[in-house]
Amino acid sequence: MADTSEKQRDAGGTTGTQSVDRALQVLLQIAESPPPGLTLAACSSILGYSKPTTLRILRTLEARQFLRFDEELGVYTLGVATVQLGSEYLNRLDLRRAALPSMRSLVDETRETAHLGVLSGTDVVYIELVDSPQPVRVFSRVGAAVPAYATAIGKAILAWTPEEMRAVSIPPSLAPRTSHTLRTAADLADDLAATRDRGFAIDDQENREGIRGFAAPVFDFQGRAIAAVSIAGPATRVTPESAEELGSRIVGTAAEISASMGASRSGS
């Protein structure tokens, strides 16, 4: 028999991948529909599910703020989570394009490797890099993830992240990456305070032995530290004595990128 009962379709269609697909389908339909939104009956018709099953899907999306129910009109509209996702996507997409010219100039001036990274959970993920032209250099790749507490980029972002939000990006224990890695939350807190005072973060061989780097935060139009840009190289070339010069350069580069993202000031 080609047809199945509504109950059978509901039982089989709301599990696993198909359930996720249906939830995405109703989101897209609501996004494409004219105001004010779609009713439960309309969503049920789109999905081909009974109203009780459709309601469960809609309420899950509503609980996660992907949908909002307008009680007065009896319709579902897009929720704030969709705005946040879209904004984050545009931020990251535009950020890479905006950062590249400044990063290339930085590498031309310093002849060391430049990275652009963002926070993802407790890690930093590199979303762009410009390699040093020198034969002995830092080897990295876009997409690599490393603990935020052990990197200049991570510490630069954390230092300008509100304290009440910072904890989610710091693991309960700081596993050592090298003999130089900060070991305690108190040490990290002190380092972040020093980072804010000087305007840039230092990775003093904390992520990889023999590699030193400096990073400064990139701010968006709301003054949020959405990323950081760094310059890094072999510790024999990027020395503690170069901190003032390279730190000043990285702060200037971060300010250029921040301005292109609509930031009016360097953050506080």
PDB file of C-alpha atoms in Angstrom:
ATOM      1  CA  MET A   1       0.000   0.000   0.000  1.00  0.00           C
ATOM      2  CA  ALA A   2       1.488   3.302  -1.106  1.00  0.00           C
ATOM      3  CA  ASP A   3      -0.260   5.501   1.439  1.00  0.00           C
ATOM      4  CA  THR A   4       0.300   5.379   5.207  1.00  0.00           C
ATOM      5  CA  SER A   5      -1.776   6.622   8.062  1.00  0.00           C
ATOM      6  CA  GLU A   6      -1.160  10.007   9.651  1.00  0.00           C
ATOM      7  CA  LYS A   7      -0.125   8.266  12.863  1.00  0.00           C
ATOM      8  CA  GLN A   8       2.494   6.158  11.056  1.00  0.00           C
ATOM      9  CA  ARG A   9       3.895   9.186   9.250  1.00  0.00           C
ATOM     10  CA  ASP A  10       4.132  11.065  12.536  1.00  0.00           C
ATOM     11  CA  ALA A  11       5.872   8.167  14.282  1.00  0.00           C
ATOM     12  CA  GLY A  12       8.459   7.692  11.562  1.00  0.00           C
ATOM     13  CA  GLY A  13       8.906  11.265  10.464  1.00  0.00           C
ATOM     14  CA  THR A  14       9.770  12.911  13.750  1.00  0.00           C
ATOM     15  CA  THR A  15      12.849  10.884  14.538  1.00  0.00           C
ATOM     16  CA  GLY A  16      16.472  11.436  13.624  1.00  0.00           C
ATOM     17  CA  THR A  17      17.514  13.348  10.540  1.00  0.00           C
ATOM     18  CA  GLN A  18      14.019  13.704   9.133  1.00  0.00           C
ATOM     19  CA  SER A  19      12.826  15.448  12.276  1.00  0.00           C
ATOM     20  CA  VAL A  20      15.669  17.967  12.012  1.00  0.00           C
ATOM     21  CA  ASP A  21      14.890  18.438   8.323  1.00  0.00           C
ATOM     22  CA  ARG A  22      11.221  19.131   9.108  1.00  0.00           C
ATOM     23  CA  ALA A  23      12.136  21.678  11.770  1.00  0.00           C
ATOM     24  CA  LEU A  24      14.410  23.482   9.319  1.00  0.00           C
ATOM     25  CA  GLN A  25      11.706  23.317   6.683  1.00  0.00           C
ATOM     26  CA  VAL A  26       9.176  25.083   8.868  1.00  0.00           C
ATOM     27  CA  LEU A  27      11.745  27.719   9.834  1.00  0.00           C
ATOM     28  CA  LEU A  28      12.440  28.481   6.173  1.00  0.00           C
ATOM     29  CA  GLN A  29       8.737  28.577   5.334  1.00  0.00           C
ATOM     30  CA  ILE A  30       8.053  31.035   8.152  1.00  0.00           C
ATOM     31  CA  ALA A  31      11.020  33.149   7.036  1.00  0.00           C
ATOM     32  CA  GLU A  32       9.685  33.265   3.460  1.00  0.00           C
ATOM     33  CA  SER A  33       6.046  33.869   4.390  1.00  0.00           C
ATOM     34  CA  PRO A  34       4.621  37.405   4.393  1.00  0.00           C
ATOM     35  CA  PRO A  35       3.789  39.054   7.718  1.00  0.00           C
ATOM     36  CA  PRO A  36       2.484  38.414  10.246  1.00  0.00           C
ATOM     37  CA  GLY A  37       3.601  34.728  10.188  1.00  0.00           C
ATOM     38  CA  LEU A  38       2.121  31.240   9.974  1.00  0.00           C
ATOM     39  CA  THR A  39      -0.553  29.571  12.077  1.00  0.00           C
ATOM     40  CA  LEU A  40      -0.264  26.125  13.590  1.00  0.00           C
ATOM     41  CA  ALA A  41      -2.663  24.833  10.921  1.00  0.00           C
ATOM     42  CA  ALA A  42      -0.502  26.236   8.125  1.00  0.00           C
ATOM     43  CA  CYS A  43       2.662  24.741   9.626  1.00  0.00           C
ATOM     44  CA  SER A  44       0.903  21.387  10.057  1.00  0.00           C
ATOM     45  CA  SER A  45      -0.079  21.458   6.379  1.00  0.00           C
ATOM     46  CA  ILE A  46       3.470  22.299   5.279  1.00  0.00           C
ATOM     47  CA  LEU A  47       5.006  19.484   7.336  1.00  0.00           C
ATOM     48  CA  GLY A  48       2.295  16.929   6.637  1.00  0.00           C
ATOM     49  CA  TYR A  49       2.042  16.121  10.327  1.00  0.00           C
ATOM     50  CA  SER A  50      -0.861  16.201  12.737  1.00  0.00           C
ATOM     51  CA  LYS A  51      -1.336  19.389  14.737  1.00  0.00           C
ATOM     52  CA  PRO A  52      -0.136  17.817  18.033  1.00  0.00           C
ATOM     53  CA  THR A  53       3.088  16.603  16.407  1.00  0.00           C
ATOM     54  CA  THR A  54       3.605  19.917  14.623  1.00  0.00           C
ATOM     55  CA  LEU A  55       2.983  21.767  17.874  1.00  0.00           C
ATOM     56  CA  ARG A  56       5.749  19.793  19.604  1.00  0.00           C
ATOM     57  CA  ILE A  57       8.220  20.803  16.885  1.00  0.00           C
ATOM     58  CA  LEU A  58       7.124  24.440  17.022  1.00  0.00           C
ATOM     59  CA  ARG A  59       7.318  24.567  20.813  1.00  0.00           C
ATOM     60  CA  THR A  60      10.859  23.136  20.751  1.00  0.00           C
ATOM     61  CA  LEU A  61      11.906  25.831  18.283  1.00  0.00           C
ATOM     62  CA  GLU A  62      10.132  28.425  20.402  1.00  0.00           C
ATOM     63  CA  ALA A  63      11.890  27.244  23.556  1.00  0.00           C
ATOM     64  CA  ARG A  64      15.238  27.664  21.760  1.00  0.00           C
ATOM     65  CA  GLN A  65      14.120  31.134  20.589  1.00  0.00           C
ATOM     66  CA  PHE A  66      14.240  30.199  16.910  1.00  0.00           C
ATOM     67  CA  LEU A  67      10.516  30.954  16.773  1.00  0.00           C
ATOM     68  CA  ARG A  68       8.221  33.353  18.615  1.00  0.00           C
ATOM     69  CA  PHE A  69       4.500  32.821  19.081  1.00  0.00           C
ATOM     70  CA  ASP A  70       2.294  35.904  18.776  1.00  0.00           C
ATOM     71  CA  GLU A  71      -0.621  35.098  21.068  1.00  0.00           C
ATOM     72  CA  GLU A  72      -2.738  38.000  19.858  1.00  0.00           C
ATOM     73  CA  LEU A  73      -2.541  36.985  16.199  1.00  0.00           C
ATOM     74  CA  GLY A  74      -2.092  33.250  16.767  1.00  0.00           C
ATOM     75  CA  VAL A  75       0.907  32.984  14.445  1.00  0.00           C
ATOM     76  CA  TYR A  76       4.534  31.898  14.633  1.00  0.00           C
ATOM     77  CA  THR A  77       7.293  34.262  13.527  1.00  0.00           C
ATOM     78  CA  LEU A  78      11.068  34.061  13.560  1.00  0.00           C
ATOM     79  CA  GLY A  79      12.708  34.389  16.980  1.00  0.00           C
ATOM     80  CA  VAL A  80      15.767  36.227  18.197  1.00  0.00           C
ATOM     81  CA  ALA A  81      18.055  33.184  17.802  1.00  0.00           C
ATOM     82  CA  THR A  82      17.737  33.398  14.015  1.00  0.00           C
ATOM     83  CA  VAL A  83      18.874  37.017  14.160  1.00  0.00           C
ATOM     84  CA  GLN A  84      21.848  36.049  16.312  1.00  0.00           C
ATOM     85  CA  LEU A  85      22.882  33.282  13.928  1.00  0.00           C
ATOM     86  CA  GLY A  86      22.562  35.508  10.902  1.00  0.00           C
ATOM     87  CA  SER A  87      24.484  38.294  12.577  1.00  0.00           C
ATOM     88  CA  GLU A  88      27.279  35.943  13.610  1.00  0.00           C
ATOM     89  CA  TYR A  89      27.510  34.515  10.100  1.00  0.00           C
ATOM     90  CA  LEU A  90      27.766  37.995   8.567  1.00  0.00           C
ATOM     91  CA  ASN A  91      30.274  39.094  11.202  1.00  0.00           C
ATOM     92  CA  ARG A  92      32.602  36.219  10.437  1.00  0.00           C
ATOM     93  CA  LEU A  93      32.178  36.449   6.696  1.00  0.00           C
ATOM     94  CA  ASP A  94      32.829  40.185   6.588  1.00  0.00           C
ATOM     95  CA  LEU A  95      35.537  39.958   9.232  1.00  0.00           C
ATOM     96  CA  ARG A  96      37.831  37.782   7.112  1.00  0.00           C
ATOM     97  CA  ARG A  97      37.450  40.040   4.084  1.00  0.00           C
ATOM     98  CA  ALA A  98      37.949  43.168   6.167  1.00  0.00           C
ATOM     99  CA  ALA A  99      40.992  41.804   7.979  1.00  0.00           C
ATOM    100  CA  LEU A 100      43.050  40.475   5.072  1.00  0.00           C
ATOM    101  CA  PRO A 101      44.481  43.779   3.738  1.00  0.00           C
ATOM    102  CA  SER A 102      45.598  44.833   7.216  1.00  0.00           C
ATOM    103  CA  MET A 103      47.028  41.378   7.936  1.00  0.00           C
ATOM    104  CA  ARG A 104      48.987  41.387   4.672  1.00  0.00           C
ATOM    105  CA  SER A 105      50.412  44.817   5.480  1.00  0.00           C
ATOM    106  CA  LEU A 106      51.385  43.574   8.940  1.00  0.00           C
ATOM    107  CA  VAL A 107      53.232  40.595   7.471  1.00  0.00           C
ATOM    108  CA  ASP A 108      54.961  42.817   4.902  1.00  0.00           C
ATOM    109  CA  GLU A 109      56.174  45.057   7.727  1.00  0.00           C
ATOM    110  CA  THR A 110      57.183  42.405  10.246  1.00  0.00           C
ATOM    111  CA  ARG A 111      57.899  39.369   8.038  1.00  0.00           C
ATOM    112  CA  GLU A 112      56.202  37.165  10.649  1.00  0.00           C
ATOM    113  CA  THR A 113      52.945  35.169  10.450  1.00  0.00           C
ATOM    114  CA  ALA A 114      49.603  36.850  11.127  1.00  0.00           C
ATOM    115  CA  HIS A 115      46.546  34.997  12.443  1.00  0.00           C
ATOM    116  CA  LEU A 116      42.913  35.963  12.867  1.00  0.00           C
ATOM    117  CA  GLY A 117      40.929  33.912  15.365  1.00  0.00           C
ATOM    118  CA  VAL A 118      37.581  33.733  17.146  1.00  0.00           C
ATOM    119  CA  LEU A 119      36.390  32.023  20.308  1.00  0.00           C
ATOM    120  CA  SER A 120      34.515  28.745  19.979  1.00  0.00           C
ATOM    121  CA  GLY A 121      33.676  27.320  23.377  1.00  0.00           C
ATOM    122  CA  THR A 122      36.942  27.100  25.299  1.00  0.00           C
ATOM    123  CA  ASP A 123      39.042  27.129  22.121  1.00  0.00           C
ATOM    124  CA  VAL A 124      40.309  29.644  19.631  1.00  0.00           C
ATOM    125  CA  VAL A 125      39.654  28.770  15.992  1.00  0.00           C
ATOM    126  CA  TYR A 126      41.850  30.334  13.320  1.00  0.00           C
ATOM    127  CA  ILE A 127      39.643  31.728  10.558  1.00  0.00           C
ATOM    128  CA  GLU A 128      42.361  33.442   8.507  1.00  0.00           C
ATOM    129  CA  LEU A 129      46.145  33.599   8.319  1.00  0.00           C
ATOM    130  CA  VAL A 130      48.870  35.193   6.258  1.00  0.00           C
ATOM    131  CA  ASP A 131      52.154  33.285   6.220  1.00  0.00           C
ATOM    132  CA  SER A 132      55.552  34.761   6.867  1.00  0.00           C
ATOM    133  CA  PRO A 133      57.769  34.875   3.767  1.00  0.00           C
ATOM    134  CA  GLN A 134      60.683  33.525   5.793  1.00  0.00           C
ATOM    135  CA  PRO A 135      61.760  29.868   5.496  1.00  0.00           C
ATOM    136  CA  VAL A 136      61.658  29.367   9.275  1.00  0.00           C
ATOM    137  CA  ARG A 137      58.204  30.409  10.416  1.00  0.00           C
ATOM    138  CA  VAL A 138      55.083  29.424  12.341  1.00  0.00           C
ATOM    139  CA  PHE A 139      53.116  26.663  10.636  1.00  0.00           C
ATOM    140  CA  SER A 140      49.351  26.907  11.181  1.00  0.00           C
ATOM    141  CA  ARG A 141      46.175  26.230   9.261  1.00  0.00           C
ATOM    142  CA  VAL A 142      42.764  27.817   8.998  1.00  0.00           C
ATOM    143  CA  GLY A 143      40.264  25.815  11.036  1.00  0.00           C
ATOM    144  CA  ALA A 144      42.770  24.698  13.674  1.00  0.00           C
ATOM    145  CA  ALA A 145      41.465  24.924  17.248  1.00  0.00           C
ATOM    146  CA  VAL A 146      43.659  25.476  20.311  1.00  0.00           C
ATOM    147  CA  PRO A 147      42.862  26.275  23.966  1.00  0.00           C
ATOM    148  CA  ALA A 148      42.083  29.971  24.364  1.00  0.00           C
ATOM    149  CA  TYR A 149      43.955  30.277  27.677  1.00  0.00           C
ATOM    150  CA  ALA A 150      47.222  29.235  26.011  1.00  0.00           C
ATOM    151  CA  THR A 151      47.170  31.627  23.053  1.00  0.00           C
ATOM    152  CA  ALA A 152      47.655  35.345  22.564  1.00  0.00           C
ATOM    153  CA  ILE A 153      44.479  35.505  20.449  1.00  0.00           C
ATOM    154  CA  GLY A 154      42.434  33.731  23.108  1.00  0.00           C
ATOM    155  CA  LYS A 155      43.740  35.885  25.923  1.00  0.00           C
ATOM    156  CA  ALA A 156      43.209  39.063  23.901  1.00  0.00           C
ATOM    157  CA  ILE A 157      39.526  38.209  23.420  1.00  0.00           C
ATOM    158  CA  LEU A 158      39.043  36.984  26.997  1.00  0.00           C
ATOM    159  CA  ALA A 159      40.621  40.114  28.457  1.00  0.00           C
ATOM    160  CA  TRP A 160      37.920  42.260  26.857  1.00  0.00           C
ATOM    161  CA  THR A 161      35.068  39.828  27.465  1.00  0.00           C
ATOM    162  CA  PRO A 162      32.784  40.787  30.384  1.00  0.00           C
ATOM    163  CA  GLU A 163      33.769  38.800  33.449  1.00  0.00           C
ATOM    164  CA  GLU A 164      30.328  37.226  33.843  1.00  0.00           C
ATOM    165  CA  MET A 165      30.585  35.802  30.307  1.00  0.00           C
ATOM    166  CA  ARG A 166      34.251  34.831  30.442  1.00  0.00           C
ATOM    167  CA  ALA A 167      33.865  31.709  32.580  1.00  0.00           C
ATOM    168  CA  VAL A 168      32.214  29.661  29.806  1.00  0.00           C
ATOM    169  CA  SER A 169      35.376  30.011  27.713  1.00  0.00           C
ATOM    170  CA  ILE A 170      37.759  28.872  30.453  1.00  0.00           C
ATOM    171  CA  PRO A 171      37.897  25.154  31.335  1.00  0.00           C
ATOM    172  CA  PRO A 172      37.871  24.061  34.992  1.00  0.00           C
ATOM    173  CA  SER A 173      41.535  23.075  34.757  1.00  0.00           C
ATOM    174  CA  LEU A 174      44.231  24.530  32.515  1.00  0.00           C
ATOM    175  CA  ALA A 175      45.990  21.585  30.917  1.00  0.00           C
ATOM    176  CA  PRO A 176      49.622  22.502  30.170  1.00  0.00           C
ATOM    177  CA  ARG A 177      50.537  22.760  26.497  1.00  0.00           C
ATOM    178  CA  THR A 178      54.177  23.541  27.271  1.00  0.00           C
ATOM    179  CA  SER A 179      56.265  24.206  30.343  1.00  0.00           C
ATOM    180  CA  HIS A 180      55.309  27.890  29.982  1.00  0.00           C
ATOM    181  CA  THR A 181      51.518  27.438  29.969  1.00  0.00           C
ATOM    182  CA  LEU A 182      49.609  29.223  32.730  1.00  0.00           C
ATOM    183  CA  ARG A 183      48.463  26.603  35.247  1.00  0.00           C
ATOM    184  CA  THR A 184      45.835  28.249  37.471  1.00  0.00           C
ATOM    185  CA  ALA A 185      42.772  30.437  37.117  1.00  0.00           C
ATOM    186  CA  ALA A 186      44.460  33.044  39.315  1.00  0.00           C
ATOM    187  CA  ASP A 187      47.496  33.173  37.015  1.00  0.00           C
ATOM    188  CA  LEU A 188      45.216  33.556  34.009  1.00  0.00           C
ATOM    189  CA  ALA A 189      43.214  36.314  35.705  1.00  0.00           C
ATOM    190  CA  ASP A 190      46.437  38.211  36.447  1.00  0.00           C
ATOM    191  CA  ASP A 191      47.580  37.763  32.862  1.00  0.00           C
ATOM    192  CA  LEU A 192      44.270  39.059  31.488  1.00  0.00           C
ATOM    193  CA  ALA A 193      44.462  42.108  33.744  1.00  0.00           C
ATOM    194  CA  ALA A 194      47.997  42.801  32.492  1.00  0.00           C
ATOM    195  CA  THR A 195      46.772  42.324  28.924  1.00  0.00           C
ATOM    196  CA  ARG A 196      44.143  45.030  29.359  1.00  0.00           C
ATOM    197  CA  ASP A 197      46.689  47.378  30.931  1.00  0.00           C
ATOM    198  CA  ARG A 198      49.176  47.064  28.058  1.00  0.00           C
ATOM    199  CA  GLY A 199      46.568  46.788  25.283  1.00  0.00           C
ATOM    200  CA  PHE A 200      47.696  43.473  23.842  1.00  0.00           C
ATOM    201  CA  ALA A 201      48.170  39.843  24.891  1.00  0.00           C
ATOM    202  CA  ILE A 202      51.387  37.843  24.911  1.00  0.00           C
ATOM    203  CA  ASP A 203      51.810  34.142  24.175  1.00  0.00           C
ATOM    204  CA  ASP A 204      55.236  33.507  25.669  1.00  0.00           C
ATOM    205  CA  GLN A 205      55.719  29.980  24.277  1.00  0.00           C
ATOM    206  CA  GLU A 206      52.548  28.920  26.104  1.00  0.00           C
ATOM    207  CA  ASN A 207      50.960  27.031  23.223  1.00  0.00           C
ATOM    208  CA  ARG A 208      54.062  25.805  21.407  1.00  0.00           C
ATOM    209  CA  GLU A 209      57.640  25.677  22.593  1.00  0.00           C
ATOM    210  CA  GLY A 210      59.826  28.098  20.674  1.00  0.00           C
ATOM    211  CA  ILE A 211      56.930  30.238  19.399  1.00  0.00           C
ATOM    212  CA  ARG A 212      56.129  33.671  20.769  1.00  0.00           C
ATOM    213  CA  GLY A 213      53.298  35.951  19.688  1.00  0.00           C
ATOM    214  CA  PHE A 214      51.322  39.097  20.412  1.00  0.00           C
ATOM    215  CA  ALA A 215      47.607  39.716  19.800  1.00  0.00           C
ATOM    216  CA  ALA A 216      45.049  42.492  20.138  1.00  0.00           C
ATOM    217  CA  PRO A 217      41.250  42.319  20.126  1.00  0.00           C
ATOM    218  CA  VAL A 218      38.992  43.198  17.213  1.00  0.00           C
ATOM    219  CA  PHE A 219      35.750  44.963  18.165  1.00  0.00           C
ATOM    220  CA  ASP A 220      32.455  45.208  16.322  1.00  0.00           C
ATOM    221  CA  PHE A 221      30.044  48.153  16.106  1.00  0.00           C
ATOM    222  CA  GLN A 222      28.599  47.218  19.507  1.00  0.00           C
ATOM    223  CA  GLY A 223      32.004  47.320  21.177  1.00  0.00           C
ATOM    224  CA  ARG A 224      32.199  43.547  21.606  1.00  0.00           C
ATOM    225  CA  ALA A 225      35.528  41.718  21.257  1.00  0.00           C
ATOM    226  CA  ILE A 226      34.501  39.401  18.408  1.00  0.00           C
ATOM    227  CA  ALA A 227      37.981  38.232  17.404  1.00  0.00           C
ATOM    228  CA  ALA A 228      41.671  38.973  17.748  1.00  0.00           C
ATOM    229  CA  VAL A 229      44.568  39.342  15.355  1.00  0.00           C
ATOM    230  CA  SER A 230      48.092  38.195  16.167  1.00  0.00           C
ATOM    231  CA  ILE A 231      51.635  38.232  14.925  1.00  0.00           C
ATOM    232  CA  ALA A 232      53.817  35.246  15.816  1.00  0.00           C
ATOM    233  CA  GLY A 233      57.150  33.726  14.994  1.00  0.00           C
ATOM    234  CA  PRO A 234      60.137  31.804  16.319  1.00  0.00           C
ATOM    235  CA  ALA A 235      61.093  32.953  19.809  1.00  0.00           C
ATOM    236  CA  THR A 236      64.623  33.618  18.559  1.00  0.00           C
ATOM    237  CA  ARG A 237      63.251  36.382  16.317  1.00  0.00           C
ATOM    238  CA  VAL A 238      60.101  37.448  18.209  1.00  0.00           C
ATOM    239  CA  THR A 239      61.872  38.254  21.454  1.00  0.00           C
ATOM    240  CA  PRO A 240      60.597  39.814  24.703  1.00  0.00           C
ATOM    241  CA  GLU A 241      62.493  42.938  23.664  1.00  0.00           C
ATOM    242  CA  SER A 242      60.315  43.198  20.532  1.00  0.00           C
ATOM    243  CA  ALA A 243      57.120  43.362  22.581  1.00  0.00           C
ATOM    244  CA  GLU A 244      56.881  47.153  22.536  1.00  0.00           C
ATOM    245  CA  GLU A 245      57.348  47.441  18.770  1.00  0.00           C
ATOM    246  CA  LEU A 246      55.309  44.412  17.706  1.00  0.00           C
ATOM    247  CA  GLY A 247      52.690  45.063  20.365  1.00  0.00           C
ATOM    248  CA  SER A 248      52.186  48.571  19.025  1.00  0.00           C
ATOM    249  CA  ARG A 249      51.897  47.226  15.477  1.00  0.00           C
ATOM    250  CA  ILE A 250      49.351  44.566  16.416  1.00  0.00           C
ATOM    251  CA  VAL A 251      47.237  47.098  18.327  1.00  0.00           C
ATOM    252  CA  GLY A 252      47.260  49.352  15.269  1.00  0.00           C
ATOM    253  CA  THR A 253      46.306  46.476  12.972  1.00  0.00           C
ATOM    254  CA  ALA A 254      43.461  45.416  15.266  1.00  0.00           C
ATOM    255  CA  ALA A 255      42.215  49.013  15.371  1.00  0.00           C
ATOM    256  CA  GLU A 256      42.142  49.138  11.549  1.00  0.00           C
ATOM    257  CA  ILE A 257      40.118  45.934  11.370  1.00  0.00           C
ATOM    258  CA  SER A 258      37.814  47.089  14.167  1.00  0.00           C
ATOM    259  CA  ALA A 259      37.136  50.353  12.315  1.00  0.00           C
ATOM    260  CA  SER A 260      36.163  48.387   9.206  1.00  0.00           C
ATOM    261  CA  MET A 261      33.706  46.424  11.366  1.00  0.00           C
ATOM    262  CA  GLY A 262      32.068  49.643  12.524  1.00  0.00           C
ATOM    263  CA  ALA A 263      33.760  50.017  15.914  1.00  0.00           C
ATOM    264  CA  SER A 264      33.928  53.587  17.118  1.00  0.00           C
ATOM    265  CA  ARG A 265      36.584  52.949  19.755  1.00  0.00           C
ATOM    266  CA  SER A 266      39.051  50.276  20.779  1.00  0.00           C
ATOM    267  CA  GLY A 267      36.876  48.889  23.575  1.00  0.00           C
ATOM    268  CA  SER A 268      37.159  49.098  27.314  1.00  0.00           C
TER     269      SER A 268
END
